[in-house]
Structures are given as structure tokens and as C-alpha cells.
């Protein structure tokens, strides 16, 4: 921590402030607009990862934020850099991931003229970031940076954008560093907890749904203990399964895409839904049908860190403003009823989950994706699994078992291109653990260039590219809505294994299921970033669903209708 006696450039003040906040890593794509900050980073004990495109850099930073619980940090240049990074800001908003994005800006005296790459960041990011601001004076950098970290982490975590006019970073000022900020926990009130206890005691078919951001391993463990004492089924919201151990006998599955119909029916039939942290947004709510808008058919207890989320879509029987760790700690004070009426339901929910996730159906073609998922359960039980968006992601979401906190990294925003940078960030944060990215052929080429970043920094991530030669998800919808009229969904792909070699990594092509496990072992043994190019039959559009089946059903429906 430096005091006000020393004159420092804005760049130095900024970087010292990052050190004061405990930042260990930053992700960036350089720009001439923030050279003074890059220069200060030269001497700092902060690991800089230079990326190939700002979307990848922002995804790495927000993933770091999710993994560490502290705000991830990304630096990008003006207009083109900032707009490339905007995708990451959108993901961080929807994923409730703490992110501080520093963007370059033109010199103060030139603002408003439409100078080179000038943008109005407050306006541009105003609707997605929790806070978007511009630094006017280097002496205010400590104050603004500490507020940026606080805002990104407080309550519902999210993205903050800080614009840095070039001359602010060069000018000197005498100002003291601000101390490290910690977000304030938000505790539920005693009356609310008593009310919750009453509702639980009166319930016959209660369910617990957990989701949203701001969790940590301790909160997941406290939630698990609560579910044990009350023998409640634990249901994950979309892509939040790894808050708890999926091998736990109370875990009942995920409300995601391609949901288990039995799980959906169970939530619909519940008389009490305790929603912790999540928003029950479009995907987990199955297009807002599970609860009923605005009046849920279940008695809804909505626990969320952001008061504005409670009552935004659903009218709760009981609203509780609390962060997941504080609320789950408070759950320890509740007493279960003497006789628990719903234990049979909890066992049935578990059985239904196991039936849904343990026996993957066969698919057309020589590569069985279900068998590959089962192989990965054995080969990499402790790996971090990241994915982007596409039908390929249904397989790991349904058939893998997550047992460790944050083992599952996927964007609730359905953002293609998330998996590769997220896996790289996971490897950077925890080099001892296997990090696997699942990508589609379409998905991979959105941020696949970050594979070069993995090679550059010696981060041996394993990328499984599931190649069906198309934007399969969209083709699937196309066949449903416009059967037989294929438009803009076909792809001609490179040889992804050869691409891995060209980057300096390890690559293999998989045409048969049996090739997968040995190829995976060789990829691990290579110690290099790897791509396993898995070629699947285009008919294998989703578990137990073929493309032709969808087209024919749509055509029959047309004739019939
Ligand atoms: C950034 C982004 N652009 C477009 C979309 C729309 N979209 C959703 S899935 C998808 C196709 C994904 O194709 P691929 O990665 O090959 O996976 P597949 O569905 O074929 O398994 C598209 C274009 C999106 N979700 N995100
Ligand atoms: Mg595809």
C-alpha cells in the first residue's frame, strides 16, 4: 500500500490499486490507448495473459471471477476492443459473475469530437453493466477502482466497466492507495426465517431450486446439510449443478435445456418452491411455464441478493433478500418437522434423476456421445468442464456428474464460444487440475483462436470439438419450423486435429467411440493443449432424437394441421 507522498502516473496508481485489491491475474488484448497501464504491469506481481480477441479475454476474466469469488480483471482498448469485449459483459451480467473491465479512451481534451475509436461507454454499457464510468482525474483512481471492485462483487455479482482516458494514465498525482474491499454479506431476518420454517412445516411436496451467482463451496455444503436434515430434493437451475455434489442422494437434477420430463412434472406439482439465488429465468423455467407468471402455482419463497429481482417476474409468498452464503448459513437455525412427509418424494426424485442421467441413449453413427460422457466420468472425474452453446452441450449437461464446487462452467446466456476461454482460465487459476472444454464445430470457431493463448502459456486444456458439420441447434429449429428448407446452417469445417498441430498443440480425430479413451489419455500425456476432433453423424442431433425424425414429424404435423 502506497501513501500520498509519492508522485505516480495514473497507470502506476491503477496497477498499485489492483495489487491492493489482491489481483493476481489480468487478461487483456493490448492497445495504444492504455500503454501506461501496460508499462506499470511490467513491474507488478500480476500475471498478464495476452489474448487473441477481447471476447476471449473477457470470458477468461469473468471465469476467473467465478472461480475465485473476487472480481476478474480484463483490459481492452477503445472502440473495437471494447465492443469485442461487450459479449463478455453480457455474459457476466446474465451469469452474475464479478468482472471489472478496463477500457481505453481518447484523451480528455478530445472527447466529444468523435475522435479515433471514441465511444461513450456509459451509454454503450449502461444497460448491461452494474456500473459504467470514466476516470476524470488520476487522483481519483484509488477511489474509483475500489468502488468498481465493490460494485462487481456486492449483492448480485456482475460486470463493471471503467473507462481510462489515455492522458489520465500518463498524468501524475499524489494519492494514497485505497484498501482491499470485501462485499458485505446480506443476512435474512429472523422473522423471515421463522416464516420459512412455518411454510416448510405446512408443506407436503416441497422442492429446493438453487441458482444464480455469489455461491461458494461453504454455501453449497450448508445447503446440502439443510437438505439432509429436511430430506429435501435439491434441484439445480440451468448450469448451476456444481453448487452441490451430484452424487448426493438428495440431488435431483438440473432445470436446463432438454429437461427431464419427470423433474419438470415434479416442480410443477410442488406445493412449495424454495428458490435460492436464482431468478427462474426463461431457460430453467421452461419459457416461464414452471411456476406461472406473475402468480406461481407453488408457494414461492424467493431468496435473492438483489431486492429488485424479488417480485420482478414472480409474486413470492415470501421474499428474502440475502446472499446465498448468508442465507444457507441461516438455514442451520431451522428445525425440521418431527415427521418428514416427503421423504418418499425425495427418493423418487433421485431415482428419476439417475434414470435420466445414467443410461444415455444410443445415437446414429459410429461415435456414441453417451458412451463418451460415461468414459469422461471415469477418466476425468475431478476435471473442470466448460462449454459454450449448441446441442452438443446437452450431453455433458445431462450425463456428466459434477461433484466439486464450480466443476461445471457454462454460460446461462447460451453464449457460443465460451468453453475454450473458460477452460483456459480454469487451467490458469488451478494448473494442477484437468480442464476440458466442450465445443461444437460452430461454437469452437467463435473463440477457438484462444487455443493459441493456451499454447503460448503452456496451459494444456483439452478441447473436445463435437463436429456435425452444421449449426445443429439452429438446423433443428429450422427443421421444426421450416422442414426441409435448410438455410444458412450448413458448415464446411477445417481438420480440427490438424489445426491443433498447426498451433503447436496435440490433435486427434475420432471417428469411432472406442478411439476416444486412448486419444484422451494421449492428449493428457502430451502435456500440450489438445483438440479431440469428434466427428458425429449429423443425424445425432440430440439425445434420442434424429434430424430426419424432427423433419418428418414437422411434415406430418403440416399435413395433419
Ligand atoms: C454468440 C452466439 N451466436 C449465435 C448463437 C445462436 N446459436 C445457438 S446454438 C447455435 C449453433 C451451434 O452450433 P454448434 O456449435 O456447431 O453446435 P451444435 O448445435 O451443432 O451441436 C447458434 C448459431 C448463440 N447462441 N451465440
Ligand atoms: Mg455443430
XYZ file of C-alpha atoms and ligand atoms in Angstrom:
588
model
C 0.000 0.000 0.000
C 1.472 3.327 -1.058
C 0.745 6.681 0.564
C 0.305 10.163 -0.893
C 3.942 11.273 -0.676
C 4.973 9.644 -3.934
C 4.097 11.105 -7.342
C 2.887 8.268 -9.592
C 1.441 8.126 -13.104
C -2.202 7.189 -13.473
C -1.043 3.832 -14.891
C 1.042 3.151 -11.776
C -1.715 4.263 -9.420
C -4.146 1.983 -11.243
C -1.883 -1.070 -11.133
C -0.915 -0.488 -7.483
C -4.622 -0.328 -6.786
C -5.114 -3.718 -8.454
C -2.373 -5.123 -6.227
C -4.123 -3.581 -3.207
C -7.303 -5.416 -4.268
C -5.415 -8.706 -4.285
C -5.478 -9.135 -8.074
C -3.134 -11.936 -9.148
C -4.047 -12.225 -12.842
C -5.332 -9.992 -15.591
C -6.429 -10.875 -19.122
C -6.006 -8.436 -21.986
C -5.595 -7.564 -25.629
C -3.205 -4.603 -25.783
C -3.950 -1.196 -27.263
C -2.033 2.045 -27.601
C -4.751 3.693 -25.513
C -3.521 2.145 -22.275
C 0.232 1.729 -22.798
C 0.946 3.468 -19.470
C -1.063 0.790 -17.609
C 0.740 -1.986 -19.525
C 4.025 -0.369 -18.560
C 3.063 -0.348 -14.892
C 2.053 -4.017 -15.172
C 5.607 -4.731 -16.382
C 6.904 -4.319 -12.826
C 3.919 -5.617 -10.875
C 3.445 -9.049 -9.316
C 0.426 -9.663 -11.521
C 0.349 -12.385 -14.179
C -0.687 -10.885 -17.517
C -2.300 -13.173 -20.086
C -2.359 -11.614 -23.513
C -5.216 -12.989 -25.599
C -6.107 -13.034 -29.289
C -9.524 -11.419 -29.192
C -11.234 -9.358 -26.497
C -14.259 -11.674 -26.159
C -11.905 -14.463 -25.136
C -10.053 -12.153 -22.735
C -13.320 -11.043 -21.115
C -14.582 -14.637 -20.787
C -11.298 -15.652 -19.162
C -11.544 -12.753 -16.716
C -15.163 -13.391 -15.740
C -14.419 -17.107 -15.341
C -11.562 -16.174 -13.041
C -14.080 -14.062 -11.140
C -16.450 -17.005 -10.792
C -13.678 -19.337 -9.696
C -12.076 -17.041 -7.146
C -15.122 -15.123 -5.914
C -13.135 -11.878 -6.417
C -13.717 -9.708 -9.496
C -11.880 -10.927 -12.602
C -9.933 -8.210 -14.431
C -9.749 -7.540 -18.154
C -8.048 -4.742 -20.080
C -9.073 -3.833 -23.634
C -8.530 -0.928 -25.961
C -11.021 1.689 -27.195
C -13.995 1.217 -29.589
C -13.124 -2.047 -31.391
C -11.623 -3.651 -28.280
C -14.481 -2.528 -26.058
C -17.158 -3.736 -28.490
C -15.441 -7.113 -28.846
C -15.406 -7.384 -25.053
C -19.097 -6.461 -24.849
C -20.049 -10.120 -25.245
C -18.180 -10.846 -22.015
C -20.012 -8.033 -20.245
C -23.326 -9.543 -21.364
C -22.282 -12.990 -20.120
C -21.105 -11.591 -16.778
C -24.456 -9.844 -16.352
C -26.551 -12.940 -17.026
C -24.155 -15.275 -15.224
C -23.871 -12.944 -12.210
C -20.084 -13.130 -12.486
C -17.900 -10.405 -10.938
C -15.885 -8.668 -13.666
C -14.046 -5.350 -13.881
C -13.391 -4.371 -17.482
C -10.947 -1.522 -18.054
C -11.279 0.093 -21.464
C -9.049 2.659 -23.130
C -10.473 6.051 -24.016
C -9.336 9.039 -26.075
C -7.618 11.925 -24.304
C -9.894 14.061 -22.168
C -9.440 17.149 -24.342
C -10.564 15.292 -27.491
C -13.729 13.734 -26.102
C -16.961 14.500 -27.865
C -15.360 15.075 -31.253
C -15.750 11.508 -32.458
C -12.005 11.081 -32.089
C -10.202 7.898 -33.147
C -12.151 4.883 -31.766
C -14.015 7.118 -29.331
C -17.128 5.702 -27.687
C -19.485 6.801 -24.974
C -19.015 3.836 -22.617
C -21.534 4.998 -20.060
C -24.191 4.922 -22.766
C -22.927 1.774 -24.506
C -22.588 -0.390 -21.406
C -25.237 1.436 -19.399
C -27.902 -1.255 -19.760
C -25.682 -4.306 -19.159
C -23.008 -3.302 -16.649
C -23.816 -2.755 -12.984
C -21.825 0.448 -13.286
C -20.052 2.097 -16.224
C -17.847 5.072 -15.501
C -14.957 7.147 -16.799
C -11.985 8.326 -14.766
C -11.574 12.107 -14.995
C -8.581 12.594 -12.722
C -5.709 10.221 -11.850
C -6.013 11.233 -8.196
C -9.447 9.560 -8.120
C -8.235 6.195 -9.427
C -7.956 4.524 -5.984
C -11.478 5.597 -5.073
C -12.967 4.512 -8.414
C -11.115 1.203 -8.602
C -12.142 0.192 -5.096
C -15.738 1.138 -5.885
C -15.558 -0.857 -9.124
C -14.443 -3.968 -7.206
C -17.052 -3.436 -4.528
C -19.848 -2.979 -7.068
C -18.800 -6.029 -9.116
C -18.833 -8.273 -6.029
C -21.588 -6.790 -3.866
C -25.015 -8.433 -3.683
C -25.686 -9.992 -7.069
C -22.227 -10.017 -8.665
C -21.830 -8.604 -12.163
C -19.779 -6.553 -14.612
C -18.365 -3.057 -14.109
C -16.764 -1.018 -16.891
C -14.126 1.616 -16.148
C -13.029 3.865 -18.990
C -9.489 5.231 -18.862
C -8.726 8.350 -20.934
C -5.194 7.943 -22.270
C -3.833 11.111 -20.661
C -5.259 10.197 -17.239
C -2.924 7.203 -17.276
C 0.113 9.340 -18.133
C -0.506 12.286 -15.814
C 0.976 12.090 -12.328
C -0.775 12.564 -8.992
C -0.019 12.159 -5.299
C -2.672 9.971 -3.759
C -2.760 7.059 -1.313
C -3.915 3.559 -2.272
C -7.365 2.507 -1.119
C -7.672 -0.673 0.954
C -8.940 -4.031 -0.318
C -12.726 -4.185 -0.417
C -14.898 -7.061 0.766
C -18.533 -7.340 -0.260
C -20.996 -7.038 2.617
C -22.964 -10.194 3.371
C -26.740 -9.727 3.264
C -28.408 -11.723 6.043
C -32.036 -12.800 6.143
C -34.165 -11.501 9.019
C -35.225 -13.746 11.897
C -38.918 -13.188 11.189
C -38.408 -14.285 7.604
C -36.611 -17.444 8.675
C -39.432 -18.187 11.135
C -41.943 -17.663 8.332
C -39.935 -20.012 6.108
C -39.954 -22.642 8.845
C -43.747 -22.359 9.088
C -44.133 -22.751 5.331
C -41.854 -25.800 5.340
C -43.746 -27.408 8.202
C -47.019 -26.935 6.335
C -45.684 -28.253 3.030
C -46.362 -31.674 1.528
C -44.301 -31.642 -1.657
C -41.575 -29.003 -1.253
C -38.619 -28.573 -3.618
C -35.421 -26.546 -3.356
C -34.090 -24.905 -6.518
C -30.673 -23.227 -6.326
C -29.066 -20.982 -8.920
C -27.627 -17.553 -9.676
C -24.248 -16.190 -8.646
C -22.448 -15.430 -5.423
C -22.146 -19.034 -4.212
C -19.099 -20.594 -2.637
C -18.186 -24.126 -1.580
C -19.181 -23.428 2.008
C -22.648 -22.260 0.995
C -23.071 -25.383 -1.146
C -22.103 -27.541 1.831
C -24.521 -25.685 4.146
C -27.308 -26.126 1.601
C -26.517 -29.843 1.411
C -26.706 -30.169 5.208
C -30.072 -28.398 5.204
C -31.363 -30.750 2.514
C -30.224 -33.714 4.615
C -31.874 -32.501 7.815
C -35.157 -31.739 5.990
C -34.715 -34.562 3.464
C -35.466 -32.148 0.618
C -34.767 -32.724 -3.070
C -32.053 -30.395 -4.379
C -32.667 -29.125 -7.900
C -30.111 -27.094 -9.837
C -31.088 -24.214 -12.031
C -29.619 -24.084 -15.547
C -25.858 -24.789 -15.453
C -25.631 -24.490 -11.655
C -25.391 -28.207 -10.881
C -21.918 -27.997 -9.381
C -23.048 -25.927 -6.377
C -23.651 -29.322 -4.706
C -22.314 -32.861 -5.131
C -24.353 -34.584 -7.839
C -23.627 -37.944 -6.205
C -25.539 -36.823 -3.113
C -28.724 -38.876 -2.640
C -30.827 -35.690 -2.460
C -29.596 -34.221 -5.759
C -32.423 -34.492 -8.303
C -31.058 -32.906 -11.495
C -30.944 -29.656 -13.427
C -33.673 -27.456 -14.856
C -31.987 -26.760 -18.158
C -32.364 -27.304 -21.872
C -33.768 -30.714 -22.743
C -35.066 -31.105 -19.176
C -36.018 -34.427 -17.591
C -39.833 -34.511 -18.019
C -40.171 -36.149 -14.586
C -38.218 -33.322 -12.964
C -40.352 -30.748 -14.753
C -43.528 -32.509 -13.557
C -42.180 -32.629 -10.007
C -41.533 -28.883 -9.879
C -44.944 -28.207 -11.417
C -46.623 -30.406 -8.815
C -44.693 -28.987 -5.831
C -46.714 -27.070 -3.261
C -43.700 -25.105 -2.008
C -40.678 -23.962 -4.023
C -37.693 -22.551 -2.183
C -35.715 -20.711 -4.858
C -32.264 -19.752 -3.571
C -30.173 -17.323 -5.594
C -31.724 -17.999 -8.987
C -34.152 -15.917 -10.992
C -36.103 -18.741 -12.655
C -35.421 -17.052 -15.959
C -36.551 -18.298 -19.371
C -34.378 -21.425 -19.616
C -34.808 -23.013 -16.159
C -38.500 -22.061 -16.046
C -39.046 -23.773 -19.433
C -40.141 -20.491 -21.035
C -41.796 -19.203 -17.857
C -44.191 -22.144 -17.620
C -42.962 -23.975 -14.489
C -44.149 -21.522 -11.884
C -46.762 -19.313 -13.539
C -46.343 -15.556 -14.073
C -46.898 -13.445 -12.068
C -48.663 -15.720 -9.554
C -46.805 -19.030 -9.101
C -48.956 -22.109 -8.525
C -46.488 -23.182 -5.805
C -45.982 -21.138 -2.654
C -42.752 -19.444 -3.752
C -40.056 -18.447 -1.312
C -37.655 -16.359 -3.363
C -34.234 -15.719 -1.882
C -32.075 -13.335 -3.880
C -29.252 -10.919 -3.124
C -30.812 -8.209 -5.291
C -34.058 -6.843 -3.886
C -35.098 -5.740 -7.378
C -35.185 -9.382 -8.575
C -37.763 -10.346 -5.967
C -41.194 -9.677 -7.431
C -39.751 -8.786 -10.825
C -41.397 -11.749 -12.576
C -42.945 -13.882 -9.847
C -45.050 -12.822 -6.918
C -43.490 -14.650 -3.971
C -45.342 -15.876 -0.872
C -42.195 -14.875 0.960
C -39.344 -12.753 -0.396
C -35.976 -12.806 1.328
C -33.126 -10.501 0.354
C -29.952 -12.428 1.171
C -26.727 -13.612 -0.393
C -26.547 -17.424 -0.853
C -23.732 -17.938 1.716
C -25.533 -15.894 4.395
C -28.914 -17.488 3.700
C -27.520 -21.031 3.684
C -25.701 -20.363 6.952
C -29.002 -19.124 8.427
C -30.709 -22.353 7.312
C -28.742 -24.101 10.052
C -31.108 -22.454 12.561
C -34.281 -24.041 11.142
C -35.817 -27.123 12.732
C -37.199 -29.898 10.566
C -40.675 -31.223 11.377
C -40.780 -34.288 13.659
C -42.090 -36.484 10.882
C -40.983 -35.605 7.361
C -43.853 -36.315 4.980
C -41.978 -36.018 1.697
C -39.042 -38.418 2.056
C -40.612 -40.838 -0.427
C -40.819 -37.988 -2.963
C -37.164 -37.151 -2.435
C -36.169 -40.775 -3.100
C -38.379 -40.827 -6.204
C -36.805 -37.579 -7.434
C -33.355 -39.123 -7.080
C -34.412 -42.299 -8.873
C -35.820 -40.215 -11.714
C -32.523 -38.309 -11.944
C -30.441 -41.476 -12.041
C -32.730 -42.974 -14.695
C -32.324 -39.819 -16.771
C -28.577 -39.346 -16.407
C -27.117 -42.838 -16.087
C -28.359 -44.584 -19.225
C -27.563 -42.437 -22.236
C -29.482 -43.483 -25.346
C -27.598 -44.647 -28.433
C -27.315 -42.237 -31.346
C -26.872 -42.853 -35.081
C -23.305 -43.265 -36.391
C -20.035 -44.731 -35.196
C -19.433 -42.264 -32.373
C -21.677 -42.670 -29.342
C -21.710 -39.402 -27.419
C -23.367 -41.017 -24.419
C -20.549 -43.541 -24.112
C -18.005 -40.744 -24.367
C -19.710 -38.953 -21.468
C -19.588 -42.115 -19.389
C -15.909 -42.532 -20.298
C -15.207 -38.986 -19.137
C -16.879 -39.696 -15.796
C -14.262 -42.417 -15.312
C -11.271 -40.746 -16.963
C -11.601 -37.259 -15.501
C -13.946 -37.343 -12.501
C -12.421 -34.227 -10.978
C -11.895 -32.160 -14.140
C -13.396 -28.740 -14.700
C -15.821 -28.923 -17.618
C -16.562 -25.806 -19.648
C -18.869 -25.479 -22.609
C -20.311 -22.943 -24.982
C -23.692 -23.217 -26.679
C -25.117 -25.703 -29.099
C -26.882 -29.048 -28.972
C -23.564 -30.771 -28.178
C -23.725 -29.137 -24.723
C -26.871 -31.095 -23.817
C -24.737 -34.250 -23.465
C -22.296 -33.082 -20.764
C -25.085 -31.158 -19.030
C -27.175 -34.296 -18.695
C -24.710 -37.181 -18.460
C -21.683 -35.905 -16.531
C -21.578 -35.914 -12.738
C -20.292 -32.772 -11.045
C -19.087 -33.386 -7.552
C -16.904 -30.400 -6.782
C -17.888 -26.722 -6.444
C -17.563 -24.873 -9.769
C -16.710 -28.039 -11.679
C -19.290 -27.050 -14.293
C -18.642 -23.829 -16.202
C -21.248 -22.886 -18.765
C -22.879 -19.559 -19.606
C -26.556 -19.213 -18.696
C -26.606 -16.694 -21.544
C -26.199 -19.529 -24.076
C -23.113 -17.855 -25.464
C -21.294 -19.721 -28.198
C -17.526 -19.651 -27.865
C -17.480 -19.712 -24.067
C -15.874 -23.111 -23.492
C -12.329 -22.654 -24.802
C -11.500 -19.377 -22.987
C -13.296 -20.580 -19.831
C -11.247 -23.789 -19.750
C -8.057 -21.760 -20.273
C -8.957 -19.502 -17.330
C -9.727 -22.566 -15.190
C -6.322 -24.027 -16.039
C -4.609 -20.711 -15.289
C -6.347 -20.452 -11.905
C -5.717 -24.088 -10.985
C -2.909 -25.593 -13.102
C -2.989 -28.925 -11.259
C -6.488 -29.796 -12.403
C -7.644 -31.111 -15.769
C -9.682 -28.530 -17.687
C -11.877 -29.737 -20.526
C -13.782 -27.574 -22.995
C -16.702 -28.949 -24.981
C -17.282 -27.117 -28.206
C -19.407 -27.603 -31.284
C -17.909 -27.120 -34.723
C -19.727 -23.797 -34.943
C -19.038 -22.923 -31.345
C -15.299 -23.687 -31.494
C -14.569 -21.239 -34.290
C -16.096 -18.338 -32.369
C -13.207 -18.115 -29.892
C -11.051 -21.065 -30.972
C -8.168 -18.703 -31.692
C -7.582 -18.620 -27.925
C -6.140 -22.097 -28.372
C -3.022 -20.101 -29.337
C -3.156 -18.464 -25.901
C -3.233 -21.916 -24.285
C -0.162 -22.920 -26.331
C 1.659 -19.662 -25.585
C 1.242 -20.047 -21.810
C 1.650 -23.832 -21.715
C -1.886 -24.444 -20.461
C -2.743 -27.992 -21.531
C -6.521 -27.744 -21.794
C -8.341 -30.498 -23.685
C -10.910 -29.300 -26.197
C -13.491 -31.822 -27.369
C -14.906 -30.499 -30.648
C -18.182 -32.235 -31.465
C -18.429 -31.828 -35.221
C -21.712 -32.449 -37.031
C -20.934 -30.102 -39.936
C -23.575 -27.581 -39.031
C -25.033 -25.090 -36.625
C -27.045 -28.035 -35.367
C -29.265 -26.282 -32.839
C -30.496 -23.811 -35.409
C -30.872 -26.539 -38.019
C -33.006 -28.456 -35.524
C -35.297 -25.458 -35.019
C -35.277 -24.894 -38.774
C -36.445 -28.449 -39.468
C -39.221 -28.000 -36.900
C -40.427 -24.680 -38.254
C -39.476 -24.916 -41.932
C -38.972 -28.643 -42.628
C -36.605 -29.493 -45.487
C -35.659 -25.861 -46.118
C -32.045 -25.700 -44.995
C -30.842 -22.118 -44.902
C -27.535 -20.774 -43.514
C -26.963 -23.672 -41.126
C -24.521 -25.897 -43.077
C -20.800 -25.619 -42.289
C -17.682 -26.743 -44.101
C -15.090 -27.285 -41.427
C -11.322 -27.451 -41.215
C -9.484 -30.521 -39.950
C -9.552 -29.530 -36.272
C -6.867 -32.049 -35.262
C -4.518 -30.608 -37.893
C -5.412 -27.134 -36.649
C -4.280 -28.142 -33.152
C -0.952 -29.309 -34.577
C -0.550 -26.085 -36.535
C -0.975 -24.131 -33.299
C 1.692 -26.267 -31.630
C -0.738 -28.427 -29.688
C -1.815 -32.054 -29.805
C -4.675 -33.136 -32.066
C -6.554 -36.336 -32.857
C -9.546 -37.267 -34.937
C -12.170 -39.583 -33.527
C -14.444 -41.495 -35.895
C -15.334 -44.386 -33.560
C -16.309 -44.396 -29.896
C -13.501 -46.792 -28.965
C -10.883 -44.280 -30.159
C -11.921 -41.710 -27.573
C -10.465 -43.054 -24.294
C -6.960 -43.805 -25.698
C -6.930 -40.455 -27.535
C -7.900 -38.699 -24.304
C -5.079 -40.490 -22.464
C -2.585 -39.453 -25.170
C -3.835 -35.871 -25.019
C -3.249 -35.813 -21.266
C 0.153 -37.437 -21.618
C 1.223 -34.978 -24.320
C 1.175 -32.163 -21.751
C 0.048 -29.878 -24.568
C -3.203 -28.107 -25.242
C -5.168 -30.639 -27.266
C -8.085 -30.862 -29.609
C -10.026 -34.091 -29.909
C -11.988 -33.720 -33.134
C -15.032 -35.927 -32.603
C -16.921 -36.496 -35.838
C -20.523 -37.357 -35.237
C -23.337 -38.323 -37.548
C -25.369 -35.197 -38.430
C -28.469 -37.267 -37.684
C -27.437 -37.379 -33.990
C -28.998 -34.008 -33.302
C -29.889 -34.545 -29.619
C -30.200 -37.462 -27.186
C -32.803 -39.906 -28.545
C -33.654 -37.509 -31.390
C -32.679 -37.628 -35.066
C -32.737 -34.815 -37.577
C -34.854 -36.840 -40.006
C -37.234 -37.666 -37.177
C -37.739 -33.980 -36.489
C -38.269 -33.149 -40.160
C -40.747 -35.977 -40.681
C -42.699 -35.088 -37.549
C -42.880 -31.460 -38.731
C -44.053 -32.524 -42.199
C -46.681 -34.866 -40.710
C -47.858 -32.057 -38.486
C -48.202 -29.814 -41.557
C -50.198 -32.379 -43.489
C -52.292 -33.105 -40.417
C -52.741 -29.447 -39.482
C -22.616 -15.952 -29.912
C -23.804 -16.689 -30.379
N -24.190 -16.575 -31.669
C -25.259 -17.259 -32.128
C -25.992 -18.051 -31.283
C -27.203 -18.817 -31.809
N -26.900 -20.261 -31.783
C -27.241 -21.053 -30.747
S -26.722 -22.617 -30.925
C -26.072 -22.294 -32.437
C -25.417 -23.367 -33.253
C -24.315 -24.060 -32.514
O -23.628 -24.851 -33.438
P -22.512 -25.855 -32.987
O -21.544 -25.189 -32.117
O -21.958 -26.498 -34.208
O -23.302 -26.894 -32.085
P -24.424 -27.939 -32.491
O -25.736 -27.291 -32.172
O -24.255 -28.257 -33.931
O -24.180 -29.113 -31.606
C -26.254 -20.953 -32.797
C -25.796 -20.349 -34.068
C -25.569 -18.114 -29.933
N -26.229 -18.825 -29.013
N -24.475 -17.452 -29.520
Mg -22.392 -28.352 -34.941
